[in-house]
């Protein structure tokens, strides 16, 4: 019996040199996993980042610049006005890799690198020329190609569509949250930069965001952003019960409690918008049914909209709201604020249809 045990022990011992030369991966695990470990270069660059960078965050988001169409964007193309009601265009369009969209019997047209207004003018010109009649076309951006990426120790890593409002917390929740092996301190947001240039890495304080509502590192995402969640290091695993509840070095360690939570503004603007947007007059101007002018004595469609929550209301001498009174035999109401697109641009398609 003892001889048998000794033989088994010698056999096991003889396997150690083989395992040492082949690595522990043959057993299904690695002594030092490298898949989701933050590199020393990354840590050095992350430590050089300004503690409070001037970037948009959860309570101070920013709209994107005017969107330029790119392959992969999903568009809705529709004919608004035409004498010939038989004019039909393929409605749902995805810009192909060559930058074109399909207009059916009118052929293909390149719209990549154009703005939505430029694409509308191009398509309208092609269709009007083929029909030898004036045709009005409207193009709407349904789904942009913008993406952001969540990588590392999350339950569902991958690429996700960016609609324009997402923050770091939104991205992590979309990716299924952190795994049990995720590091509580080695999280970052990497913003793409040009080759051979400087790098932008922003620390993410996950526990401050989720437990304290601290928006300092809950950044507003931009197209191409990478959120990386590192795996716990050996020291983190060994001292988890001792240092696991301590604040990370890159995070604020002197949080202050709000004595009266009701004094904190909870209705702050999410997106930074321009103060006033001047709307050019509609040509020809639209008047009331009886030929009278619109509200405030100006043609309907020539007002300037001020982007604020409660714009001043015009009143009569008796203090009543003049816009609630009919301007003629028909009850004319003020045009509503037009909706905004993904890039914050105003969409006047529905407004113009209502005026006409």
XYZ file of C-alpha atoms in Angstrom:
356
model
C 0.000 0.000 0.000
C 2.765 2.402 0.955
C 4.654 1.552 -2.213
C 1.587 2.435 -4.276
C 1.212 5.818 -2.551
C 4.885 6.583 -3.053
C 4.624 5.769 -6.740
C 1.622 8.123 -7.092
C 3.504 10.848 -5.234
C 6.536 10.458 -7.471
C 4.301 10.614 -10.544
C 2.718 13.876 -9.361
C 6.091 15.360 -8.528
C 7.377 14.423 -11.951
C 4.596 16.537 -13.505
C 5.762 19.796 -11.869
C 8.654 20.436 -14.282
C 6.282 19.879 -17.211
C 3.664 22.274 -15.768
C 6.335 24.855 -15.024
C 7.619 24.765 -18.589
C 4.146 24.693 -20.215
C 2.484 27.186 -17.889
C -0.566 26.891 -15.666
C -2.895 27.544 -18.578
C -2.972 23.813 -19.305
C -5.020 23.431 -16.120
C -7.600 25.996 -17.246
C -6.308 29.039 -15.375
C -3.358 31.395 -15.464
C -1.131 32.343 -12.573
C -1.114 35.945 -13.835
C -4.109 36.782 -16.057
C -3.285 39.488 -18.602
C -6.583 39.826 -20.464
C -8.071 42.645 -18.356
C -5.103 43.979 -16.407
C -4.310 47.702 -16.532
C -0.814 48.243 -17.904
C 1.822 50.340 -16.181
C 1.812 52.832 -19.074
C -1.931 53.308 -18.649
C -1.584 53.855 -14.904
C 1.178 56.403 -15.457
C -0.882 58.361 -17.993
C -3.972 58.111 -15.786
C -2.052 59.518 -12.814
C -1.001 62.522 -14.944
C -4.619 63.430 -15.716
C -5.950 66.611 -14.149
C -8.039 65.824 -11.098
C -10.963 67.937 -12.307
C -10.824 68.086 -16.136
C -13.126 70.462 -17.976
C -15.290 67.873 -19.750
C -19.075 67.437 -19.928
C -20.612 65.403 -17.133
C -23.952 64.082 -15.973
C -25.326 67.467 -14.850
C -23.567 69.492 -17.560
C -24.001 67.571 -20.788
C -23.280 69.067 -24.191
C -24.874 68.652 -27.585
C -22.784 67.355 -30.429
C -21.773 69.566 -33.365
C -23.842 69.386 -36.526
C -23.986 65.766 -37.616
C -22.207 64.759 -40.804
C -23.700 61.734 -42.521
C -21.513 58.640 -42.608
C -21.820 55.026 -43.803
C -24.043 53.098 -41.423
C -26.378 55.978 -40.550
C -30.067 55.083 -40.806
C -32.242 57.667 -42.558
C -35.925 58.201 -43.274
C -36.520 59.722 -46.715
C -40.032 60.953 -47.522
C -41.747 63.175 -50.067
C -43.643 66.030 -48.411
C -45.040 67.910 -51.401
C -45.467 66.927 -55.031
C -48.092 67.521 -57.707
C -47.734 63.907 -58.756
C -48.809 61.816 -55.787
C -47.344 58.689 -57.376
C -43.789 59.750 -56.541
C -42.436 57.197 -54.079
C -38.992 56.911 -52.520
C -37.609 54.018 -50.447
C -38.328 55.273 -46.931
C -35.915 53.451 -44.623
C -32.373 53.923 -45.831
C -28.987 52.851 -44.494
C -26.032 54.670 -45.971
C -23.903 52.054 -47.712
C -20.151 51.626 -47.334
C -19.616 53.646 -50.528
C -21.573 56.558 -49.028
C -24.683 56.198 -51.188
C -28.409 55.700 -50.625
C -30.861 54.071 -53.029
C -33.578 56.315 -54.508
C -35.265 53.543 -56.474
C -35.917 54.537 -60.094
C -33.976 57.765 -59.552
C -30.716 55.870 -59.004
C -28.159 56.174 -56.234
C -26.784 59.362 -54.754
C -23.740 59.967 -52.553
C -24.737 61.656 -49.277
C -21.756 60.735 -47.107
C -19.866 63.714 -45.611
C -22.966 65.891 -46.119
C -25.179 67.500 -43.516
C -28.847 66.513 -43.440
C -29.818 69.800 -45.134
C -27.288 69.246 -47.921
C -28.547 65.705 -48.447
C -32.136 66.970 -48.625
C -31.213 69.553 -51.258
C -29.296 66.979 -53.316
C -32.088 64.397 -53.282
C -34.730 67.057 -53.944
C -32.796 68.375 -56.935
C -32.366 64.904 -58.451
C -36.040 63.963 -58.058
C -37.320 67.352 -59.260
C -35.099 67.211 -62.318
C -36.266 63.715 -63.206
C -39.969 64.605 -62.702
C -39.616 68.049 -64.282
C -41.651 69.395 -61.411
C -41.032 70.883 -57.977
C -40.758 68.176 -55.330
C -40.134 68.735 -51.642
C -38.176 66.031 -49.781
C -37.542 65.594 -46.081
C -34.720 63.460 -44.607
C -34.574 62.516 -40.952
C -31.760 60.816 -39.071
C -33.253 57.776 -37.333
C -30.152 56.080 -35.931
C -26.601 57.475 -36.172
C -23.606 55.200 -36.506
C -22.016 56.514 -33.299
C -20.762 53.815 -30.928
C -19.115 53.514 -27.541
C -17.330 50.474 -26.110
C -17.358 48.772 -22.712
C -14.410 46.423 -22.215
C -13.099 44.306 -19.368
C -14.750 42.867 -16.284
C -18.389 43.525 -17.133
C -21.081 40.948 -17.736
C -21.800 41.960 -21.337
C -18.792 43.669 -22.934
C -19.244 45.023 -26.429
C -20.059 47.985 -28.667
C -23.256 49.938 -28.002
C -25.136 52.599 -29.956
C -24.730 56.149 -28.702
C -27.943 58.141 -28.886
C -26.478 61.242 -27.275
C -27.464 61.211 -23.595
C -25.429 58.315 -22.158
C -23.022 58.692 -19.269
C -20.466 56.283 -17.793
C -23.084 54.869 -15.431
C -25.513 54.325 -18.314
C -22.812 52.469 -20.240
C -21.887 50.208 -17.327
C -25.534 49.353 -16.662
C -26.085 48.687 -20.372
C -23.156 46.261 -20.244
C -24.764 44.316 -17.393
C -22.784 45.823 -14.530
C -19.437 44.811 -13.047
C -18.447 41.205 -12.448
C -17.279 39.800 -9.116
C -13.662 39.990 -10.328
C -13.843 43.672 -11.300
C -11.488 46.124 -9.646
C -13.170 48.898 -7.677
C -10.394 51.407 -8.425
C -8.935 50.599 -11.843
C -11.729 51.920 -14.053
C -11.180 54.521 -16.730
C -12.654 56.215 -19.764
C -10.290 56.444 -22.738
C -11.132 58.987 -25.427
C -9.716 58.316 -28.925
C -6.962 60.654 -30.126
C -4.893 60.977 -33.270
C -1.888 58.678 -33.873
C 1.405 59.776 -32.320
C -0.342 62.389 -30.165
C -1.160 62.707 -26.484
C -3.680 60.355 -24.841
C -6.847 61.199 -22.916
C -7.658 58.921 -19.973
C -10.189 59.879 -17.310
C -10.499 58.028 -13.983
C -13.899 56.606 -13.047
C -14.898 56.418 -9.372
C -17.586 53.748 -9.588
C -18.518 53.597 -5.919
C -18.731 57.395 -5.627
C -21.074 57.504 -8.607
C -23.346 54.721 -7.402
C -23.289 55.238 -3.632
C -22.961 59.020 -3.275
C -24.413 60.345 -6.524
C -21.102 62.087 -7.255
C -21.185 63.233 -10.879
C -17.505 64.255 -10.944
C -16.434 61.163 -12.895
C -19.811 60.306 -14.444
C -18.737 61.737 -17.777
C -21.015 62.412 -20.723
C -19.961 59.951 -23.416
C -18.802 60.911 -26.894
C -18.559 58.775 -30.042
C -15.710 56.286 -29.846
C -15.245 56.392 -26.054
C -13.830 53.255 -24.393
C -14.742 52.329 -20.833
C -12.255 49.841 -19.414
C -12.859 47.874 -16.222
C -9.720 46.165 -14.950
C -9.559 42.856 -13.161
C -8.622 42.781 -9.473
C -4.929 42.506 -8.832
C -3.446 39.884 -6.546
C -3.058 42.459 -3.758
C -6.676 43.576 -4.116
C -7.870 40.003 -3.755
C -5.618 39.321 -0.756
C -6.504 42.531 1.136
C -10.131 42.836 0.035
C -11.451 42.405 3.583
C -9.036 45.054 4.909
C -8.916 47.715 2.170
C -11.930 46.794 0.072
C -14.131 49.519 1.583
C -11.511 52.278 1.419
C -11.759 55.130 -1.092
C -9.534 54.775 -4.138
C -6.458 56.956 -4.514
C -7.754 58.669 -7.673
C -11.123 59.538 -6.102
C -12.197 62.339 -3.785
C -11.647 61.311 -0.155
C -13.355 64.297 1.459
C -17.001 64.057 0.505
C -19.343 66.494 2.253
C -22.949 65.749 3.176
C -25.711 68.135 2.112
C -27.472 69.304 5.270
C -30.658 70.152 3.426
C -31.216 68.086 0.284
C -34.149 70.295 -0.768
C -31.727 73.153 -1.504
C -30.005 71.170 -4.232
C -31.324 71.913 -7.710
C -32.597 68.708 -9.259
C -34.029 70.272 -12.421
C -30.762 71.562 -13.876
C -30.401 71.572 -17.631
C -29.057 68.307 -18.981
C -27.682 69.710 -22.219
C -25.940 73.014 -22.825
C -27.909 74.722 -25.583
C -27.386 78.037 -27.389
C -29.236 80.953 -25.842
C -31.305 82.142 -28.819
C -31.804 80.606 -32.247
C -33.111 82.881 -34.985
C -35.472 81.151 -37.404
C -35.441 82.557 -40.965
C -38.842 83.617 -42.303
C -40.800 81.165 -44.398
C -41.078 82.165 -48.050
C -43.921 82.745 -48.828
C -45.236 83.617 -45.333
C -48.295 81.804 -44.061
C -51.291 83.884 -42.999
C -54.581 83.162 -41.279
C -57.570 81.678 -43.004
C -59.149 85.108 -43.514
C -55.891 86.636 -44.762
C -55.011 88.282 -41.456
C -51.552 88.248 -39.996
C -50.488 85.739 -37.384
C -49.882 86.220 -33.684
C -48.379 89.541 -32.550
C -49.078 91.058 -35.977
C -46.373 89.051 -37.762
C -46.846 86.367 -40.423
C -47.035 82.858 -39.041
C -43.607 81.227 -39.255
C -41.496 84.375 -38.769
C -41.159 84.272 -34.985
C -37.845 83.804 -33.189
C -37.839 81.072 -30.572
C -35.965 81.652 -27.347
C -34.661 78.417 -25.855
C -35.719 78.776 -22.266
C -38.121 76.947 -19.994
C -40.621 79.770 -19.362
C -40.473 82.465 -22.065
C -42.339 85.724 -21.321
C -45.969 85.626 -22.402
C -47.482 88.594 -24.271
C -50.398 90.058 -22.333
C -53.224 92.481 -23.006
C -53.958 95.574 -20.953
C -56.242 93.557 -18.671
C -53.392 91.165 -17.870
C -54.763 88.191 -19.830
C -52.606 86.144 -22.138
C -53.104 87.525 -25.625
C -52.081 84.230 -27.253
C -55.148 82.592 -25.725
C -57.432 84.976 -27.656
C -58.435 84.243 -31.278
C -56.890 86.696 -33.750
C -59.792 86.281 -36.201
C -62.943 84.277 -36.719
C -60.800 81.201 -36.562
C -58.816 80.401 -33.413
C -55.147 80.822 -34.398
C -52.633 79.363 -31.978
C -48.918 79.987 -31.752
C -46.626 77.460 -33.411
C -45.133 75.019 -30.980
C -41.410 74.730 -30.319
C -40.008 72.398 -32.969
C -38.364 69.137 -31.796
C -34.587 68.758 -31.735
C -32.515 66.202 -33.578
C -29.625 64.141 -32.160
C -27.137 66.990 -32.592
C -29.430 69.592 -30.964
C -30.549 71.017 -34.319
C -34.184 72.128 -34.620
C -36.439 70.141 -36.973
C -39.038 72.309 -38.724
C -40.650 69.650 -40.917
C -43.764 69.218 -38.757
C -43.929 72.955 -37.986
C -43.990 73.929 -41.669
C -46.607 71.294 -42.448
C -48.843 72.713 -39.718
C -48.486 76.269 -41.016
C -49.472 75.298 -44.496
